[in-house]
């Protein structure tokens, strides 16, 4: 596909107080906290006015990264609420395959897709934080490889359940008294390594067939899983060389899965800091850095979690020690270790560094400079779009929506109106046919046939 | 409490096509089906205009009772959506303790309570249908007694998790940089028979503290559990004598749990059929009965499920055989067996009977006659209110809201305006204090202390 045919895609990775650790202390920050529903609703309306593809909600089965997201609303309930006050914006919920059941989650995701008229996405995660286990009756977090095996089977079962009913299974014909055409009902009867699920799911096939599958693991098994089933890859790279290498590598894995380049969109996170000039933007970052309070500035819990090793015993002004990592996002740990090495960071400097974007790409400068960077990453195949991470809210989003989006639109890189109504429409992804339908293409059926009995 | 101080409470038990099996075929029935969101939103707005206490959603981890609810939206996502288009109506979601985890469900329920400004209720069920097990990796449904033990521990853990953060744990003071007061964070560290849950929950304490706890099991262990922890009992009786006996029995169990009469509201289901005159109302019922189509009229799956025994091998025009019941709502099975015996019903007659209300109280007549019956049940202590089950939608609800509610209001039995904003306000239930708060009363603390380590 030539660049002429490509359009950039934009999601927003929504932390209610923004992604900079001190975002909540910004002088213009909203003061409602993470549970002030009118603020949340207003935010997604801003995204919709700016024609974003989706809002993306992370999820934690423990407390979040920052003091300002140590508590938060649960994604599926929140997005179901936001669906009622929006019409077009996609709604992507993170949900874990390690601590949930396919029947329950497949049903809730399909429900969100119905409630939103086809705007649901599912960010499939295996839960990186080992303490999650202790909230779900387990002493130990499941092994990394085993988590990915379980994830693969979980998604297969979910897809099988989403095909329980053909799209036209419910004639609801009042005159003849035929509500349901039971010939279009299909029992899954899955029996696998991790799950036994009979089905059928007790919800009709949803507008998108399946919600859009998003995936964020960039480790080796994460990339394998992503190349197999993800339609959007949310990734973290801090420079264009790494981004291009990752982009090429993960797209290169598609062919062996019978998938084409544009069956998957690669969308790295980007934290934009926008000023009238570059130096004004740098001043804004300094202002935020100054608001990182003394306690959290030397609190190594967050950094230890991201690195996957307890750093509390090491001198703050010494180098990052070479410790084995365990029970974290492997790819994020590697990214931060590489950054520390490349920049010769002390522990204190690395900790200061992660307060900004936790390793994600930081685009700083005038609106033109930020747009230039995004355009470059996009045209040079480092990204098909971006998951925008405003440093503070609502100002960090408003700056981007009002100053950068119009530039991207003027350059013909980003839509000026929604062309369709579902998240699949926005992303240019096909609606999967039901494997059981007479009209289903051979390809969709064969790629799924192992799920079904 | 004298009747002078009591006010009747009204919920609506919402099946999207109404509760009569043929409701969806009624000439005035909405034709959008169970997934037409504008219809669902309009329905709860009608309830709010009529000042109902709550809308109540059942839940099934298999297909529903009727062809018209064989598929349905998932309750927590649906209610989160309806919260966005309403301001006062309570939102009660059924959720199972047998096939879910306390950390996940407690969090989603608290999220709904935040999203709705304190209008969440949780109908605690143990999942009556044995086929549920097969959707959750189990060969056999858990034993009835064990399910109730698990439910008891589940609710205890959930309450412990809801007290993870004191109400004032989040000062969010931008000037001082103190977002969270960690002295007001409490780790649960529960280790019990069925669950090990560390906590704390990653959501702030919700507007109601705990969602209102609803419970519907009327079996012996169901009543024991209800008397211990339920704030609303949803029950099924088909006549006032049984209703009064049940009311007295379950209220009689409160004392030994240190609870008072008005800590629990008993709300039987009622299916109203309203006409200008009694004979017009009876004509309406006949009209609906005529719409039960031939296939479902002799389909014994539903009846076998409710009775808890396979009836397919028995003659339709013979008596109900005395078979052991297994894996169902024990109390409902008993109710229907009693009704068959009392009325000398054949299987065919019993099957015809359950198409109307599945054993729930049917109030048929003019608006005055229906209001009279509700008033009598209320004044004679057969009920503190009712869970209204319209036979068809929207007409069955409109008839009740427009013709019966104004009579109840005129008689001073039902509110004309909401007096507060939370579901606890509507029901006259106290907001539970956080067990860890300095100001918590000794009583609330001691009733919960066994949960906490």
Coordinates of N, CA, C and O in Angstrom, one line a residue, chain A residues 17 24-27 29-35 37 40-41 59-64 67-78 80-81 83-85 99-101 103-104 107-108 110-112 114-116 133-139 165 170 172-180 185 191 195-204 291 293, chain B residues 17 24-27 29-35 37 40-41 59-64 67-78 80-81 83-85 99-101 103-104 107-108 110-112 114-116 133-138 165 170 172-180 185 191 195-204 291 293:
Chain A
X17 N -6.1 11.8 34.8 CA -5.3 13.0 35.1 C -4.1 13.2 34.1 O -3.2 14.0 34.4
X24 N -1.8 15.7 37.4 CA -2.9 16.1 38.2 C -2.7 17.4 38.9 O -3.6 18.0 39.3
X25 N -1.4 17.8 39.0 CA -1.1 19.0 39.8 C -0.9 20.2 38.8 O -0.6 21.3 39.3
X26 N -1.1 20.0 37.5 CA -0.9 21.1 36.6 C -2.0 22.2 36.9 O -3.1 21.9 37.3
X27 N -1.5 23.4 36.8 CA -2.5 24.5 37.2 C -3.8 24.5 36.5 O -4.8 24.9 37.1
X29 N -5.3 21.7 35.5 CA -5.9 20.3 35.6 C -7.3 20.4 36.1 O -7.6 21.2 37.0
X30 N -8.1 19.5 35.6 CA -9.5 19.4 36.2 C -9.3 18.8 37.6 O -8.4 18.1 37.9
X31 N -10.2 19.2 38.4 CA -10.0 18.8 39.9 C -11.1 17.8 40.3 O -11.2 17.5 41.5
X32 N -11.8 17.2 39.4 CA -12.8 16.3 39.8 C -12.3 14.9 40.2 O -13.1 14.1 40.8
X33 N -11.1 14.6 39.9 CA -10.6 13.3 40.2 C -11.1 12.2 39.2 O -11.8 12.5 38.3
X34 N -10.7 10.9 39.4 CA -10.9 9.9 38.5 C -12.4 9.4 38.4 O -12.7 8.6 37.5
X35 N -13.3 9.9 39.3 CA -14.6 9.4 39.3 C -15.7 10.5 39.0 O -16.8 10.3 39.3
X37 N -17.9 11.8 36.6 CA -18.4 11.3 35.4 C -18.6 12.4 34.3 O -18.2 12.2 33.2
X40 N -15.4 12.9 32.5 CA -15.0 11.8 31.6 C -15.9 11.9 30.3 O -15.3 11.7 29.2
X41 N -17.1 12.2 30.5 CA -18.0 12.3 29.3 C -17.6 13.4 28.4 O -17.6 13.3 27.2
X59 N -6.0 -1.2 32.0 CA -6.6 -1.8 33.1 C -5.6 -2.5 34.0 O -4.6 -2.9 33.6
X60 N -5.8 -2.4 35.3 CA -5.0 -3.0 36.3 C -5.8 -3.8 37.2 O -6.9 -3.4 37.6
X61 N -5.3 -5.0 37.6 CA -6.0 -5.8 38.7 C -5.3 -5.5 40.0 O -5.5 -6.3 40.9
X62 N -4.6 -4.5 40.1 CA -3.9 -4.0 41.3 C -4.0 -2.4 41.1 O -4.7 -2.0 40.2
X63 N -3.4 -1.7 42.0 CA -3.4 -0.2 41.8 C -2.6 0.2 40.6 O -1.7 -0.5 40.2
X64 N -2.9 1.4 40.1 CA -2.3 1.9 38.9 C -0.8 2.4 39.1 O -0.3 2.3 40.2
X67 N 0.0 7.9 41.7 CA -0.9 8.2 42.8 C -2.3 8.6 42.2 O -3.3 8.2 42.7
X68 N -2.3 9.3 41.0 CA -3.5 9.7 40.5 C -4.3 8.6 39.7 O -5.4 8.9 39.3
X69 N -3.7 7.5 39.5 CA -4.6 6.4 39.0 C -4.4 5.1 39.9 O -4.6 4.0 39.4
X70 N -4.1 5.3 41.1 CA -4.0 4.2 42.1 C -5.4 3.6 42.2 O -5.6 2.4 42.5
X71 N -6.4 4.4 42.0 CA -7.8 3.9 41.9 C -8.4 4.4 40.6 O -8.1 5.5 40.1
X72 N -9.3 3.7 40.0 CA -9.9 4.1 38.8 C -11.2 3.3 38.5 O -11.5 2.3 39.2
X73 N -12.0 3.8 37.6 CA -13.2 3.0 37.2 C -12.9 1.8 36.4 O -11.8 1.8 35.8
X74 N -13.8 0.8 36.4 CA -13.6 -0.4 35.7 C -13.9 -0.1 34.2 O -14.9 0.5 33.9
X75 N -13.0 -0.6 33.3 CA -13.2 -0.1 31.9 C -14.5 -0.5 31.2 O -15.1 0.3 30.5
X76 N -15.0 -1.7 31.4 CA -16.2 -2.1 30.6 C -17.4 -1.4 31.0 O -18.3 -1.0 30.2
X77 N -17.5 -1.1 32.3 CA -18.7 -0.3 32.8 C -18.5 1.1 32.4 O -19.5 1.7 31.9
X78 N -17.3 1.7 32.5 CA -17.1 3.1 32.1 C -17.4 3.3 30.7 O -18.1 4.2 30.3
X80 N -19.3 1.5 28.7 CA -20.7 1.4 28.4 C -21.4 2.6 28.7 O -22.4 3.0 28.1
X81 N -21.0 3.3 29.7 CA -21.6 4.6 30.1 C -21.2 5.7 29.0 O -22.1 6.4 28.6
X83 N -20.5 5.2 26.0 CA -21.2 4.9 24.8 C -22.5 5.7 24.6 O -23.0 6.0 23.5
X84 N -23.2 5.9 25.8 CA -24.5 6.6 25.8 C -24.4 8.1 25.4 O -25.4 8.7 25.1
X85 N -23.2 8.7 25.6 CA -23.1 10.1 25.3 C -22.3 10.4 24.1 O -21.9 11.6 23.9
X99 N -7.0 -13.7 34.4 CA -7.9 -13.7 35.6 C -9.4 -13.5 35.3 O -10.1 -12.8 36.0
X100 N -9.8 -14.0 34.1 CA -11.2 -14.0 33.8 C -11.6 -15.2 33.0 O -10.7 -16.1 32.8
X101 N -12.9 -15.4 32.7 CA -13.4 -16.5 32.0 C -13.9 -16.1 30.7 O -14.6 -15.1 30.6
X103 N -16.4 -17.1 28.8 CA -17.8 -16.9 28.6 C -18.2 -15.5 29.2 O -19.0 -14.8 28.5
X104 N -17.7 -15.2 30.3 CA -18.1 -13.9 31.0 C -17.6 -12.7 30.2 O -18.3 -11.8 29.9
X107 N -19.0 -12.2 26.6 CA -20.4 -11.7 26.7 C -20.4 -10.2 27.0 O -21.1 -9.4 26.4
X108 N -19.6 -9.8 27.9 CA -19.5 -8.4 28.3 C -19.0 -7.5 27.1 O -19.5 -6.4 26.9
X110 N -19.3 -8.3 23.9 CA -20.4 -8.3 22.9 C -21.4 -7.3 23.3 O -22.0 -6.6 22.5
X111 N -21.7 -7.2 24.6 CA -22.7 -6.3 25.2 C -22.3 -4.9 24.9 O -23.1 -4.1 24.4
X112 N -21.0 -4.6 25.2 CA -20.5 -3.2 24.9 C -20.6 -2.9 23.4 O -21.0 -1.8 23.0
X114 N -22.9 -4.1 21.3 CA -24.3 -3.8 21.0 C -24.6 -2.4 21.5 O -25.3 -1.6 20.8
X115 N -24.2 -2.1 22.8 CA -24.6 -0.8 23.4 C -24.1 0.4 22.6 O -24.7 1.4 22.6
X116 N -22.9 0.2 22.0 CA -22.3 1.3 21.3 C -22.5 1.3 19.8 O -22.0 2.1 19.1
X133 N -2.2 -11.8 41.0 CA -2.5 -13.2 41.5 C -3.2 -13.2 42.8 O -4.1 -14.0 43.1
X134 N -2.6 -12.4 43.7 CA -3.1 -12.4 45.1 C -4.5 -11.9 45.3 O -5.1 -12.1 46.3
X135 N -5.0 -11.2 44.3 CA -6.4 -10.8 44.4 C -7.4 -11.8 43.8 O -8.6 -11.7 43.8
X136 N -6.8 -12.9 43.2 CA -7.6 -13.9 42.5 C -7.3 -15.3 43.0 O -7.3 -16.3 42.3
X137 N -7.0 -15.4 44.3 CA -6.8 -16.7 45.0 C -5.6 -17.5 44.6 O -5.5 -18.7 44.9
X138 N -4.6 -16.8 43.9 CA -3.4 -17.6 43.5 C -2.2 -17.0 44.3 O -2.2 -15.8 44.6
X139 N -1.3 -17.9 44.7 CA -0.1 -17.5 45.4 C 0.9 -16.9 44.4 O 1.5 -15.9 44.7
X165 N -24.4 -17.4 17.3 CA -25.6 -17.1 16.6 C -25.3 -16.4 15.3 O -24.5 -15.5 15.3
X170 N -32.3 -14.2 14.4 CA -33.5 -13.7 15.2 C -34.5 -13.0 14.3 O -34.5 -11.7 14.2
X172 N -37.6 -12.6 14.7 CA -38.6 -11.9 15.6 C -39.8 -11.6 14.8 O -40.3 -10.5 14.8
X173 N -40.4 -12.7 14.2 CA -41.6 -12.5 13.3 C -42.8 -12.6 14.2 O -43.2 -13.7 14.5
X174 N -43.4 -11.5 14.5 CA -44.6 -11.5 15.4 C -45.8 -12.3 14.8 O -46.5 -13.0 15.5
X175 N -45.9 -12.2 13.5 CA -47.1 -12.8 12.8 C -47.0 -14.4 12.9 O -47.9 -15.0 13.4
X176 N -45.8 -14.9 12.6 CA -45.7 -16.3 12.6 C -45.3 -16.9 14.0 O -45.4 -18.1 14.2
X177 N -44.9 -16.0 14.9 CA -44.5 -16.5 16.2 C -43.1 -17.1 16.2 O -42.7 -17.7 17.2
X178 N -42.3 -16.8 15.2 CA -40.9 -17.3 15.2 C -39.9 -16.2 15.7 O -39.6 -15.3 14.9
X179 N -39.5 -16.3 16.9 CA -38.6 -15.3 17.4 C -37.2 -15.6 17.0 O -36.4 -14.8 16.5
X180 N -36.8 -16.9 17.2 CA -35.5 -17.4 16.9 C -35.5 -18.5 15.9 O -36.3 -19.4 15.9
X185 N -28.3 -21.3 15.4 CA -27.7 -21.4 16.7 C -26.6 -22.4 16.7 O -26.8 -23.6 16.2
X191 N -13.3 -27.9 24.3 CA -12.5 -28.5 25.4 C -11.0 -28.4 25.1 O -10.6 -29.0 24.1
X195 N -9.4 -24.2 29.0 CA -10.9 -23.9 29.1 C -11.7 -25.1 28.6 O -11.4 -25.7 27.6
X196 N -12.9 -25.3 29.2 CA -13.9 -26.1 28.7 C -15.2 -25.2 28.7 O -15.6 -24.8 29.8
X197 N -15.7 -24.9 27.5 CA -16.8 -24.0 27.4 C -17.8 -24.6 26.4 O -17.5 -24.8 25.2
X198 N -19.0 -24.8 26.9 CA -20.1 -25.4 26.0 C -20.7 -24.4 25.1 O -20.8 -24.6 23.9
X199 N -21.1 -23.2 25.6 CA -21.8 -22.3 24.7 C -23.2 -22.9 24.5 O -23.6 -23.9 25.1
X200 N -24.1 -22.3 23.6 CA -23.8 -21.0 22.9 C -23.8 -19.8 23.9 O -24.3 -19.9 25.0
X201 N -23.2 -18.7 23.4 CA -23.2 -17.5 24.2 C -24.7 -17.0 24.2 O -25.4 -17.1 23.2
X202 N -25.1 -16.4 25.3 CA -26.5 -15.9 25.4 C -26.7 -14.4 25.0 O -27.4 -13.7 25.6
X203 N -26.0 -14.1 23.9 CA -26.1 -12.7 23.4 C -26.0 -12.9 21.9 O -25.2 -13.7 21.3
X204 N -26.8 -12.1 21.2 CA -26.8 -12.1 19.7 C -25.5 -11.7 19.2 O -24.7 -10.9 19.8
X291 N 6.7 19.8 39.4 CA 5.5 19.4 40.2 C 5.6 18.0 40.7 O 4.7 17.6 41.5
X293 N 6.4 15.6 43.1 CA 6.7 15.9 44.5 C 7.8 15.1 45.0 O 8.1 14.0 44.5
Chain B
X17 N -39.0 -7.9 26.4 CA -40.3 -8.1 25.8 C -41.4 -8.3 26.8 O -42.5 -8.7 26.4
X24 N -43.8 -10.6 23.4 CA -43.2 -10.0 22.2 C -44.1 -10.0 21.0 O -43.9 -9.2 20.1
X25 N -45.2 -10.8 21.0 CA -46.1 -10.9 19.9 C -47.3 -10.0 20.1 O -48.2 -9.9 19.2
X26 N -47.4 -9.3 21.2 CA -48.5 -8.4 21.5 C -48.6 -7.4 20.3 O -47.6 -6.9 19.9
X27 N -49.8 -7.0 19.9 CA -49.9 -6.1 18.8 C -49.2 -4.7 19.0 O -48.8 -4.1 18.0
X29 N -46.5 -4.4 20.9 CA -45.1 -4.6 21.4 C -44.1 -3.8 20.5 O -44.3 -3.7 19.3
X30 N -43.1 -3.3 21.2 CA -42.0 -2.7 20.4 C -41.4 -3.8 19.6 O -41.3 -5.0 20.0
X31 N -40.8 -3.5 18.5 CA -40.3 -4.5 17.6 C -38.8 -4.4 17.5 O -38.2 -5.1 16.6
X32 N -38.1 -3.7 18.3 CA -36.7 -3.5 18.2 C -35.9 -4.7 18.7 O -34.7 -4.9 18.4
X33 N -36.5 -5.6 19.5 CA -35.8 -6.7 20.1 C -35.0 -6.3 21.3 O -35.0 -5.2 21.7
X34 N -34.3 -7.3 21.9 CA -33.6 -7.1 23.1 C -32.4 -6.2 23.1 O -31.8 -5.8 24.1
X35 N -31.9 -5.8 21.8 CA -30.7 -5.0 21.7 C -30.9 -3.6 21.2 O -29.9 -3.0 20.8
X37 N -31.1 -0.2 21.8 CA -30.7 0.6 22.9 C -31.7 1.8 23.2 O -32.1 2.1 24.3
X40 N -34.5 0.6 25.2 CA -34.2 0.3 26.6 C -34.0 1.6 27.4 O -34.5 1.7 28.6
X41 N -33.5 2.6 26.8 CA -33.3 3.9 27.5 C -34.6 4.6 27.7 O -34.8 5.2 28.8
X59 N -30.3 -12.2 35.5 CA -29.1 -12.6 34.7 C -29.1 -14.1 34.6 O -29.6 -14.9 35.5
X60 N -28.7 -14.6 33.5 CA -28.5 -16.0 33.2 C -27.2 -16.3 32.6 O -26.7 -15.5 31.8
X61 N -26.5 -17.3 33.0 CA -25.2 -17.7 32.5 C -25.5 -18.8 31.4 O -24.5 -19.5 31.0
X62 N -26.7 -18.9 31.0 CA -27.2 -19.8 29.9 C -28.3 -19.0 29.2 O -28.4 -17.8 29.6
X63 N -29.0 -19.6 28.3 CA -30.1 -18.8 27.7 C -31.2 -18.6 28.7 O -31.4 -19.3 29.6
X64 N -32.0 -17.5 28.4 CA -33.1 -17.2 29.3 C -34.3 -18.1 29.2 O -34.3 -19.1 28.5
X67 N -38.2 -17.6 24.4 CA -37.5 -17.4 23.2 C -37.1 -15.9 23.1 O -36.0 -15.6 22.6
X68 N -37.9 -15.0 23.7 CA -37.6 -13.6 23.5 C -36.5 -13.1 24.5 O -36.1 -12.0 24.4
X69 N -36.1 -14.0 25.4 CA -34.9 -13.6 26.2 C -33.8 -14.7 26.2 O -33.0 -14.8 27.1
X70 N -33.9 -15.5 25.2 CA -32.8 -16.5 25.0 C -31.5 -15.8 24.8 O -30.4 -16.4 25.2
X71 N -31.5 -14.6 24.3 CA -30.3 -13.8 24.3 C -30.6 -12.4 24.9 O -31.8 -12.0 24.8
X72 N -29.7 -11.8 25.5 CA -29.9 -10.5 26.2 C -28.6 -9.8 26.5 O -27.5 -10.4 26.4
X73 N -28.7 -8.5 26.7 CA -27.5 -7.8 27.1 C -27.0 -8.2 28.5 O -27.8 -8.6 29.3
X74 N -25.7 -8.0 28.8 CA -25.1 -8.3 30.1 C -25.5 -7.2 31.0 O -25.4 -6.0 30.7
X75 N -26.0 -7.5 32.3 CA -26.6 -6.5 33.1 C -25.7 -5.3 33.5 O -26.1 -4.1 33.5
X76 N -24.4 -5.6 33.9 CA -23.6 -4.5 34.4 C -23.2 -3.5 33.3 O -23.2 -2.2 33.6
X77 N -23.0 -4.0 32.1 CA -22.7 -3.0 31.0 C -24.0 -2.3 30.6 O -24.0 -1.0 30.5
X78 N -25.1 -3.0 30.6 CA -26.4 -2.3 30.2 C -26.7 -1.2 31.2 O -27.1 -0.1 30.9
X80 N -24.8 0.4 33.3 CA -23.8 1.5 33.2 C -24.2 2.4 32.1 O -24.0 3.7 32.2
X81 N -24.7 1.9 31.0 CA -25.2 2.7 29.9 C -26.5 3.5 30.3 O -26.6 4.7 30.1
X83 N -27.4 4.3 33.2 CA -27.0 5.4 34.2 C -26.8 6.7 33.5 O -27.1 7.8 34.1
X84 N -26.3 6.7 32.3 CA -25.9 8.0 31.6 C -27.2 8.7 31.1 O -27.1 9.9 30.9
X85 N -28.3 8.1 31.0 CA -29.5 8.7 30.5 C -30.6 8.9 31.6 O -31.7 9.2 31.3
X99 N -19.9 -18.3 39.7 CA -19.1 -18.3 38.5 C -18.4 -16.9 38.3 O -18.2 -16.5 37.2
X100 N -18.0 -16.3 39.4 CA -17.3 -15.0 39.3 C -16.3 -14.9 40.5 O -16.3 -15.8 41.4
X101 N -15.5 -13.9 40.5 CA -14.5 -13.7 41.5 C -14.8 -12.4 42.2 O -15.2 -11.4 41.6
X103 N -13.0 -10.0 43.6 CA -12.3 -8.8 43.3 C -12.9 -8.2 42.0 O -13.1 -7.0 42.0
X104 N -13.1 -9.0 41.0 CA -13.7 -8.5 39.8 C -15.1 -7.9 39.9 O -15.4 -6.8 39.5
X107 N -15.4 -4.8 42.2 CA -14.9 -3.6 41.5 C -16.0 -3.1 40.4 O -16.2 -1.9 40.4
X108 N -16.5 -4.0 39.7 CA -17.5 -3.6 38.6 C -18.8 -3.0 39.3 O -19.3 -2.0 38.8
X110 N -18.9 -1.5 42.3 CA -18.5 -0.2 42.8 C -18.4 0.8 41.6 O -18.8 2.0 41.8
X111 N -17.9 0.4 40.5 CA -17.8 1.2 39.3 C -19.2 1.7 38.9 O -19.4 2.9 38.6
X112 N -20.2 0.8 38.8 CA -21.6 1.2 38.5 C -22.1 2.2 39.5 O -22.8 3.1 39.2
X114 N -20.4 4.4 41.3 CA -19.8 5.7 40.9 C -20.4 6.3 39.7 O -20.8 7.5 39.7
X115 N -20.5 5.5 38.7 CA -21.1 6.0 37.4 C -22.5 6.5 37.5 O -22.9 7.4 36.8
X116 N -23.2 6.0 38.4 CA -24.7 6.3 38.6 C -24.9 7.3 39.8 O -26.0 7.6 40.1
X133 N -22.6 -24.4 34.7 CA -21.3 -25.0 35.0 C -20.5 -25.3 33.7 O -19.3 -25.0 33.6
X134 N -21.2 -25.7 32.7 CA -20.5 -26.2 31.4 C -19.9 -25.0 30.6 O -19.1 -25.2 29.8
X135 N -20.4 -23.8 31.0 CA -19.8 -22.6 30.3 C -18.6 -22.1 31.1 O -18.0 -21.1 30.7
X136 N -18.4 -22.7 32.3 CA -17.3 -22.2 33.1 C -16.3 -23.3 33.5 O -15.8 -23.3 34.6
X137 N -16.1 -24.3 32.6 CA -15.1 -25.3 32.8 C -15.4 -26.3 33.9 O -14.5 -27.0 34.3
X138 N -16.6 -26.4 34.3 CA -17.0 -27.4 35.3 C -17.9 -28.4 34.7 O -18.8 -28.1 33.9
X165 N -10.7 1.7 51.0 CA -10.4 3.1 51.1 C -11.4 3.8 51.9 O -12.6 3.6 51.7
X170 N -8.8 10.3 49.6 CA -8.2 11.0 48.4 C -8.4 12.5 48.5 O -9.3 13.1 47.9
X172 N -6.6 14.7 47.1 CA -6.2 15.3 45.8 C -5.8 16.8 46.0 O -6.4 17.6 45.2
X173 N -4.9 17.0 46.9 CA -4.5 18.4 47.1 C -3.4 18.8 46.2 O -2.2 18.4 46.4
X174 N -3.7 19.6 45.2 CA -2.7 20.0 44.1 C -1.6 20.8 44.7 O -0.4 20.6 44.4
X175 N -1.9 21.6 45.7 CA -0.9 22.5 46.2 C 0.2 21.7 47.0 O 1.4 21.9 46.8
X176 N -0.3 20.8 47.9 CA 0.7 20.1 48.7 C 1.2 18.8 47.9 O 2.2 18.2 48.4
X177 N 0.6 18.4 46.9 CA 1.0 17.2 46.1 C 0.5 16.0 46.8 O 1.0 14.9 46.4
X178 N -0.4 16.0 47.7 CA -0.9 14.8 48.3 C -2.2 14.4 47.6 O -3.3 15.0 47.8
X179 N -2.1 13.4 46.8 CA -3.3 12.8 46.1 C -4.0 11.9 47.0 O -5.2 11.9 47.1
X180 N -3.3 11.0 47.6 CA -3.9 9.9 48.4 C -3.3 10.0 49.8 O -2.1 10.2 50.0
X185 N -5.9 3.7 53.6 CA -5.9 2.6 52.7 C -5.8 1.3 53.6 O -5.0 1.3 54.5
X191 N -8.3 -14.8 53.8 CA -8.0 -16.2 53.4 C -9.1 -17.0 54.0 O -9.2 -17.1 55.2
X195 N -12.1 -18.4 49.0 CA -11.4 -17.3 48.4 C -10.2 -16.8 49.2 O -10.2 -16.8 50.4
X196 N -9.2 -16.5 48.4 CA -8.0 -15.8 49.0 C -7.9 -14.5 48.3 O -7.6 -14.5 47.0
X197 N -8.1 -13.3 48.9 CA -8.1 -12.1 48.2 C -7.3 -11.1 49.1 O -7.6 -10.8 50.2
X198 N -6.2 -10.5 48.5 CA -5.3 -9.6 49.2 C -6.0 -8.2 49.3 O -6.0 -7.6 50.4
X199 N -6.4 -7.6 48.2 CA -6.8 -6.3 48.2 C -5.6 -5.4 48.3 O -4.5 -5.9 48.3
X200 N -5.7 -4.0 48.5 CA -7.0 -3.3 48.5 C -7.6 -3.3 47.1 O -6.9 -3.5 46.1
X201 N -8.9 -3.0 47.0 CA -9.6 -2.8 45.7 C -9.1 -1.5 45.1 O -8.8 -0.6 45.8
X202 N -8.9 -1.6 43.8 CA -8.4 -0.4 43.1 C -9.4 0.6 42.6 O -9.4 1.1 41.5
X203 N -10.4 0.8 43.5 CA -11.4 1.8 43.2 C -11.8 2.5 44.5 O -11.9 1.8 45.6
X204 N -12.1 3.8 44.5 CA -12.4 4.5 45.7 C -13.8 4.0 46.2 O -14.6 3.5 45.5
X291 N -51.7 -16.0 21.8 CA -50.5 -15.7 21.0 C -49.3 -16.7 21.4 O -48.2 -16.6 20.8
X293 N -47.4 -19.5 20.9 CA -47.5 -20.4 19.7 C -47.4 -21.8 20.0 O -47.0 -22.3 21.1

